[in-house]
Amino acid sequence: LQDPQVDPTTPLAQPAPRKRGRSRPRPVRLEDFEFENERVSSLWTQGLVGQSIGLNAEESQKRYSEDEAAPKLVDYYDVTEELGQGSFGTAYVGINRDSHTKCAVKVLDREHVGQNYYENFVERDTVALLLRMGREAPQRNVVRLLDMLMSDAHFFVVMELLEGPDLFEHLTHHAPLTEEFAKLVMRNGLSALAHIHTV
């Protein structure tokens, strides 16, 4: 017997989406808003933008008041093709205009990610810790956070761009796996976890 809650046509037979009265909003897409009009309300001084415009690193964030001429996202980043969608947003290929660093720019709707995200990453300033960790203690198995900017409606999370197939894609094309490959994957994953917990 087949489980009616599982859609067998999806990879790994993921549970079929449940239809309920209230639908979950979809992630932000490039066509949903105009990057040209997206004004930055806050940015982190240790990120690519903060460093390139010479912000004082003693303050972790630069918040623009209503009286200040706030810059726009497109002043700092060219955002181009879509990389993919996740539960909370959409990732795009981006290029930092000053350093020409190719990166991934995740666009997250502030309402969609919720108040806990804001409290953890902005108010508790976890972003500053992650930026410092990526710069001072990088580890090859941990994706580096390069920058974070915030507008009234969105978070722009700028990360190291990973290119090539992901693990799922590799497994799909190279099954069955060897014991040696499984050991390598586990060793890399565990070394990343150990690094994160020691920083």
Short mmCIF file of C-alpha atoms in Angstrom, two decimals:
data_model
loop_
_atom_site.label_atom_id
_atom_site.label_comp_id
_atom_site.label_asym_id
_atom_site.label_seq_id
_atom_site.Cartn_x
_atom_site.Cartn_y
_atom_site.Cartn_z
CA LEU A 1 0.00 0.00 0.00
CA GLN A 2 1.15 3.48 -0.84
CA ASP A 3 1.07 6.34 1.65
CA PRO A 4 -1.38 8.96 0.29
CA GLN A 5 0.75 11.71 1.84
CA VAL A 6 3.81 10.78 -0.26
CA ASP A 7 4.24 11.81 -3.89
CA PRO A 8 6.27 8.95 -5.45
CA THR A 9 7.32 11.05 -8.48
CA THR A 10 9.56 13.36 -6.44
CA PRO A 11 13.18 12.56 -5.58
CA LEU A 12 13.38 10.38 -2.48
CA ALA A 13 9.57 10.34 -2.39
CA GLN A 14 9.17 13.59 -0.49
CA PRO A 15 5.87 14.14 1.31
CA ALA A 16 3.30 15.73 -0.96
CA PRO A 17 2.41 19.32 -0.09
CA ARG A 18 -0.63 19.45 2.16
CA LYS A 19 -3.48 21.66 1.13
CA ARG A 20 -4.83 23.68 4.00
CA GLY A 21 -6.83 26.85 4.33
CA ARG A 22 -3.79 29.09 4.78
CA SER A 23 -1.02 28.81 2.23
CA ARG A 24 2.60 29.57 3.02
CA PRO A 25 3.95 32.56 1.07
CA ARG A 26 6.42 31.67 -1.66
CA PRO A 27 10.03 32.87 -1.54
CA VAL A 28 10.98 36.25 -3.01
CA ARG A 29 11.77 36.10 -6.74
CA LEU A 30 13.79 38.59 -8.81
CA GLU A 31 10.67 39.67 -10.68
CA ASP A 32 8.84 40.40 -7.40
CA PHE A 33 10.62 43.68 -6.81
CA GLU A 34 12.94 46.14 -8.47
CA PHE A 35 16.52 46.02 -7.23
CA GLU A 36 17.00 49.56 -8.54
CA ASN A 37 14.60 50.88 -5.89
CA GLU A 38 15.70 48.72 -2.97
CA ARG A 39 17.27 51.10 -0.42
CA VAL A 40 19.62 49.76 2.26
CA SER A 41 18.51 50.63 5.78
CA SER A 42 21.37 48.81 7.53
CA LEU A 43 24.63 47.08 6.66
CA TRP A 44 27.44 45.38 8.55
CA THR A 45 30.78 47.16 8.81
CA GLN A 46 32.79 43.92 8.56
CA GLY A 47 31.12 42.87 5.31
CA LEU A 48 32.42 43.55 1.80
CA VAL A 49 30.49 46.80 1.48
CA GLY A 50 31.38 48.12 4.94
CA GLN A 51 35.07 47.47 4.30
CA SER A 52 35.03 48.97 0.80
CA ILE A 53 33.44 52.25 1.96
CA GLY A 54 35.71 52.44 5.01
CA LEU A 55 33.18 52.15 7.82
CA ASN A 56 34.46 52.09 11.39
CA ALA A 57 34.64 48.41 12.40
CA GLU A 58 34.20 49.29 16.09
CA GLU A 59 30.48 49.61 15.36
CA SER A 60 29.19 46.33 13.94
CA GLN A 61 26.30 47.89 11.99
CA LYS A 62 25.72 51.07 10.05
CA ARG A 63 22.05 52.03 10.24
CA TYR A 64 20.81 54.75 7.92
CA SER A 65 18.37 57.22 9.43
CA GLU A 66 15.49 58.73 7.50
CA ASP A 67 17.49 61.96 7.23
CA GLU A 68 20.44 60.24 5.52
CA ALA A 69 20.54 59.44 1.83
CA ALA A 70 20.47 55.66 2.06
CA PRO A 71 22.32 53.80 -0.69
CA LYS A 72 20.68 51.18 -2.86
CA LEU A 73 21.58 47.52 -3.14
CA VAL A 74 22.53 48.01 -6.81
CA ASP A 75 25.15 50.59 -5.75
CA TYR A 76 27.14 47.66 -4.33
CA TYR A 77 26.03 44.48 -6.09
CA ASP A 78 25.08 43.39 -9.58
CA VAL A 79 22.48 40.65 -9.07
CA THR A 80 21.91 38.41 -12.06
CA GLU A 81 20.73 34.86 -12.62
CA GLU A 82 18.73 32.78 -10.18
CA LEU A 83 20.60 29.92 -8.50
CA GLY A 84 17.67 28.33 -6.71
CA GLN A 85 14.96 28.64 -4.10
CA GLY A 86 14.77 27.55 -0.53
CA SER A 87 12.12 27.69 2.16
CA PHE A 88 12.80 31.31 3.06
CA GLY A 89 14.10 32.95 -0.09
CA THR A 90 15.79 32.84 -3.45
CA ALA A 91 19.51 32.84 -4.19
CA TYR A 92 21.09 34.66 -7.12
CA VAL A 93 24.54 35.04 -8.59
CA GLY A 94 25.94 38.41 -7.56
CA ILE A 95 29.09 40.41 -8.13
CA ASN A 96 30.40 42.95 -5.64
CA ARG A 97 30.98 46.12 -7.67
CA ASP A 98 34.05 47.24 -5.72
CA SER A 99 36.03 44.01 -5.28
CA HIS A 100 34.49 42.15 -8.26
CA THR A 101 33.97 39.19 -5.94
CA LYS A 102 31.54 36.68 -7.42
CA CYS A 103 29.10 35.58 -4.74
CA ALA A 104 25.67 34.19 -3.96
CA VAL A 105 23.08 36.76 -2.86
CA LYS A 106 20.16 35.30 -0.91
CA VAL A 107 17.10 37.55 -0.88
CA LEU A 108 14.86 36.90 2.12
CA ASP A 109 11.53 38.59 2.75
CA ARG A 110 11.63 39.98 6.30
CA GLU A 111 7.99 39.10 6.98
CA HIS A 112 8.50 35.59 5.65
CA VAL A 113 11.53 34.74 7.83
CA GLY A 114 9.91 36.23 10.92
CA GLN A 115 10.85 38.04 14.09
CA ASN A 116 13.12 35.28 15.45
CA TYR A 117 15.45 35.65 12.45
CA TYR A 118 15.66 39.41 13.08
CA GLU A 119 16.29 38.94 16.80
CA ASN A 120 18.99 36.30 16.31
CA PHE A 121 20.92 37.82 13.43
CA VAL A 122 20.36 41.56 13.85
CA GLU A 123 19.60 42.35 17.49
CA ARG A 124 21.96 39.70 18.92
CA ASP A 125 24.35 40.50 16.07
CA THR A 126 25.13 36.94 15.10
CA VAL A 127 25.95 38.34 11.65
CA ALA A 128 29.06 40.11 13.02
CA LEU A 129 30.25 36.81 14.54
CA LEU A 130 29.73 34.93 11.27
CA LEU A 131 31.50 37.62 9.24
CA ARG A 132 34.45 37.58 11.62
CA MET A 133 34.56 33.77 11.59
CA GLY A 134 34.63 33.67 7.79
CA ARG A 135 37.44 36.22 7.63
CA GLU A 136 39.61 35.24 10.60
CA ALA A 137 39.02 31.48 10.82
CA PRO A 138 37.89 30.14 7.42
CA GLN A 139 37.45 26.42 6.96
CA ARG A 140 37.19 24.81 3.53
CA ASN A 141 34.04 22.84 4.41
CA VAL A 142 32.10 25.84 5.79
CA VAL A 143 30.52 28.34 3.41
CA ARG A 144 31.71 31.85 4.29
CA LEU A 145 29.32 34.72 4.95
CA LEU A 146 30.75 37.72 3.05
CA ASP A 147 28.21 40.44 3.72
CA MET A 148 24.71 41.22 4.91
CA LEU A 149 22.55 44.18 4.06
CA MET A 150 19.02 44.94 5.13
CA SER A 151 16.23 47.02 3.63
CA ASP A 152 12.82 47.73 5.12
CA ALA A 153 11.42 44.67 3.34
CA HIS A 154 14.35 42.29 2.73
CA PHE A 155 17.55 40.76 4.05
CA PHE A 156 20.35 40.38 1.50
CA VAL A 157 22.65 37.60 2.70
CA VAL A 158 25.85 37.52 0.64
CA MET A 159 27.77 34.25 0.76
CA GLU A 160 30.67 32.53 -0.90
CA LEU A 161 29.50 31.18 -4.27
CA LEU A 162 29.76 27.41 -4.52
CA GLU A 163 29.94 26.07 -8.04
CA GLY A 164 29.61 22.52 -9.32
CA PRO A 165 27.28 19.71 -8.30
CA ASP A 166 25.96 19.42 -4.77
CA LEU A 167 26.17 16.17 -2.82
CA PHE A 168 22.66 15.04 -3.79
CA GLU A 169 23.39 15.54 -7.48
CA HIS A 170 26.69 13.66 -7.15
CA LEU A 171 24.99 10.77 -5.37
CA THR A 172 22.29 10.62 -8.03
CA HIS A 173 24.85 10.22 -10.81
CA HIS A 174 27.47 8.08 -9.06
CA ALA A 175 25.54 5.44 -7.14
CA PRO A 176 26.36 3.01 -5.64
CA LEU A 177 28.85 4.68 -3.34
CA THR A 178 32.14 3.29 -2.22
CA GLU A 179 32.98 3.02 1.43
CA GLU A 180 35.94 5.37 0.86
CA PHE A 181 33.69 8.08 -0.59
CA ALA A 182 31.23 7.74 2.31
CA LYS A 183 34.15 8.12 4.76
CA LEU A 184 35.34 11.25 2.94
CA VAL A 185 31.87 12.84 3.08
CA MET A 186 31.51 12.05 6.78
CA ARG A 187 35.03 13.28 7.58
CA ASN A 188 34.40 16.59 5.75
CA GLY A 189 31.02 17.09 7.42
CA LEU A 190 32.32 16.31 10.89
CA SER A 191 35.37 18.56 10.44
CA ALA A 192 33.04 21.42 9.48
CA LEU A 193 30.91 20.83 12.60
CA ALA A 194 33.98 20.63 14.83
CA HIS A 195 35.29 23.89 13.38
CA ILE A 196 32.00 25.73 13.92
CA HIS A 197 31.84 24.58 17.53
CA THR A 198 35.42 25.66 18.32
CA VAL A 199 35.14 29.19 16.90
#
